[in-house]
Amino acid sequence: VGITPEIMTEIFSAEAKGSSALFHKIGLSNVNNRIHYTYGHTYGLTITSEPNVFTKVSMLIPYKKIGEI
């Protein structure tokens, strides 16, 4: 429960390098990269966490009506 600031830094640093076993095992890097590729770097995942309390992963993608895709 919760991610320490050190681990959070490691996750985001590893995402940029594409070399973290942690990120590859849980798939966040892949999902974030696919969102960036599809919609641009304005969209993607964000992680909010308080150690020993909670971790929240949010996904921001654009809203499109059926037929606009």
PDB file of C-alpha atoms in Angstrom:
ATOM      1  CA  VAL A   1       0.000   0.000   0.000  1.00  0.00           C
ATOM      2  CA  GLY A   2       1.487   3.298  -1.045  1.00  0.00           C
ATOM      3  CA  ILE A   3       4.705   4.004  -2.896  1.00  0.00           C
ATOM      4  CA  THR A   4       7.609   5.887  -1.378  1.00  0.00           C
ATOM      5  CA  PRO A   5       8.957   8.973  -3.183  1.00  0.00           C
ATOM      6  CA  GLU A   6      12.151   7.034  -3.969  1.00  0.00           C
ATOM      7  CA  ILE A   7      10.233   4.238  -5.700  1.00  0.00           C
ATOM      8  CA  MET A   8       8.046   6.800  -7.500  1.00  0.00           C
ATOM      9  CA  THR A   9      11.185   8.478  -8.865  1.00  0.00           C
ATOM     10  CA  GLU A  10      12.558   5.091  -9.912  1.00  0.00           C
ATOM     11  CA  ILE A  11       9.320   4.219 -11.709  1.00  0.00           C
ATOM     12  CA  PHE A  12       9.239   7.431 -13.726  1.00  0.00           C
ATOM     13  CA  SER A  13      12.984   7.368 -14.427  1.00  0.00           C
ATOM     14  CA  ALA A  14      12.756   3.752 -15.539  1.00  0.00           C
ATOM     15  CA  GLU A  15       9.807   4.602 -17.779  1.00  0.00           C
ATOM     16  CA  ALA A  16      11.930   7.097 -19.683  1.00  0.00           C
ATOM     17  CA  LYS A  17      14.783   4.574 -19.974  1.00  0.00           C
ATOM     18  CA  GLY A  18      12.485   1.613 -20.665  1.00  0.00           C
ATOM     19  CA  SER A  19      14.651  -0.663 -18.532  1.00  0.00           C
ATOM     20  CA  SER A  20      12.850  -1.220 -15.230  1.00  0.00           C
ATOM     21  CA  ALA A  21      11.701  -4.732 -14.446  1.00  0.00           C
ATOM     22  CA  LEU A  22       9.180  -3.205 -12.010  1.00  0.00           C
ATOM     23  CA  PHE A  23       7.498  -1.153 -14.713  1.00  0.00           C
ATOM     24  CA  HIS A  24       7.496  -3.957 -17.253  1.00  0.00           C
ATOM     25  CA  LYS A  25       6.031  -6.438 -14.790  1.00  0.00           C
ATOM     26  CA  ILE A  26       3.045  -4.274 -13.939  1.00  0.00           C
ATOM     27  CA  GLY A  27       2.572  -2.937 -17.471  1.00  0.00           C
ATOM     28  CA  LEU A  28       2.270   0.773 -16.640  1.00  0.00           C
ATOM     29  CA  SER A  29       5.090   1.772 -18.957  1.00  0.00           C
ATOM     30  CA  ASN A  30       3.525  -0.055 -21.893  1.00  0.00           C
ATOM     31  CA  VAL A  31       0.084   1.482 -21.277  1.00  0.00           C
ATOM     32  CA  ASN A  32       1.533   4.979 -20.854  1.00  0.00           C
ATOM     33  CA  ASN A  33       3.635   4.655 -24.025  1.00  0.00           C
ATOM     34  CA  ARG A  34       0.634   3.476 -26.032  1.00  0.00           C
ATOM     35  CA  ILE A  35      -1.461   6.409 -24.806  1.00  0.00           C
ATOM     36  CA  HIS A  36       1.337   8.840 -25.740  1.00  0.00           C
ATOM     37  CA  TYR A  37       1.706   7.237 -29.173  1.00  0.00           C
ATOM     38  CA  THR A  38      -2.045   7.306 -29.860  1.00  0.00           C
ATOM     39  CA  TYR A  39      -3.069  10.675 -28.359  1.00  0.00           C
ATOM     40  CA  GLY A  40       0.174  12.613 -27.766  1.00  0.00           C
ATOM     41  CA  HIS A  41       2.144  13.485 -24.648  1.00  0.00           C
ATOM     42  CA  THR A  42      -0.672  15.637 -23.241  1.00  0.00           C
ATOM     43  CA  TYR A  43      -2.397  12.391 -22.260  1.00  0.00           C
ATOM     44  CA  GLY A  44      -1.224   9.410 -20.227  1.00  0.00           C
ATOM     45  CA  LEU A  45      -0.896   7.971 -16.748  1.00  0.00           C
ATOM     46  CA  THR A  46      -0.171   9.745 -13.489  1.00  0.00           C
ATOM     47  CA  ILE A  47       0.573   8.112 -10.155  1.00  0.00           C
ATOM     48  CA  THR A  48      -0.379   9.676  -6.831  1.00  0.00           C
ATOM     49  CA  SER A  49       0.692   7.905  -3.660  1.00  0.00           C
ATOM     50  CA  GLU A  50       1.107   8.274   0.071  1.00  0.00           C
ATOM     51  CA  PRO A  51       3.323   5.588   1.635  1.00  0.00           C
ATOM     52  CA  ASN A  52       1.411   3.109   3.812  1.00  0.00           C
ATOM     53  CA  VAL A  53      -1.899   4.768   2.875  1.00  0.00           C
ATOM     54  CA  PHE A  54      -2.785   4.542  -0.849  1.00  0.00           C
ATOM     55  CA  THR A  55      -1.650   4.539  -4.458  1.00  0.00           C
ATOM     56  CA  LYS A  56      -3.828   5.952  -7.233  1.00  0.00           C
ATOM     57  CA  VAL A  57      -3.112   5.562 -10.937  1.00  0.00           C
ATOM     58  CA  SER A  58      -5.095   7.943 -13.159  1.00  0.00           C
ATOM     59  CA  MET A  59      -5.467   7.749 -16.920  1.00  0.00           C
ATOM     60  CA  LEU A  60      -6.170  10.844 -19.016  1.00  0.00           C
ATOM     61  CA  ILE A  61      -7.433  10.211 -22.546  1.00  0.00           C
ATOM     62  CA  PRO A  62      -9.495  12.437 -24.840  1.00  0.00           C
ATOM     63  CA  TYR A  63     -13.246  11.973 -25.083  1.00  0.00           C
ATOM     64  CA  LYS A  64     -14.449  11.026 -28.542  1.00  0.00           C
ATOM     65  CA  LYS A  65     -17.945  10.149 -29.665  1.00  0.00           C
ATOM     66  CA  ILE A  66     -18.608   6.935 -31.569  1.00  0.00           C
ATOM     67  CA  GLY A  67     -17.680   7.494 -35.185  1.00  0.00           C
ATOM     68  CA  GLU A  68     -15.005  10.129 -34.421  1.00  0.00           C
ATOM     69  CA  ILE A  69     -12.287   7.568 -33.815  1.00  0.00           C
TER      70      ILE A  69
END
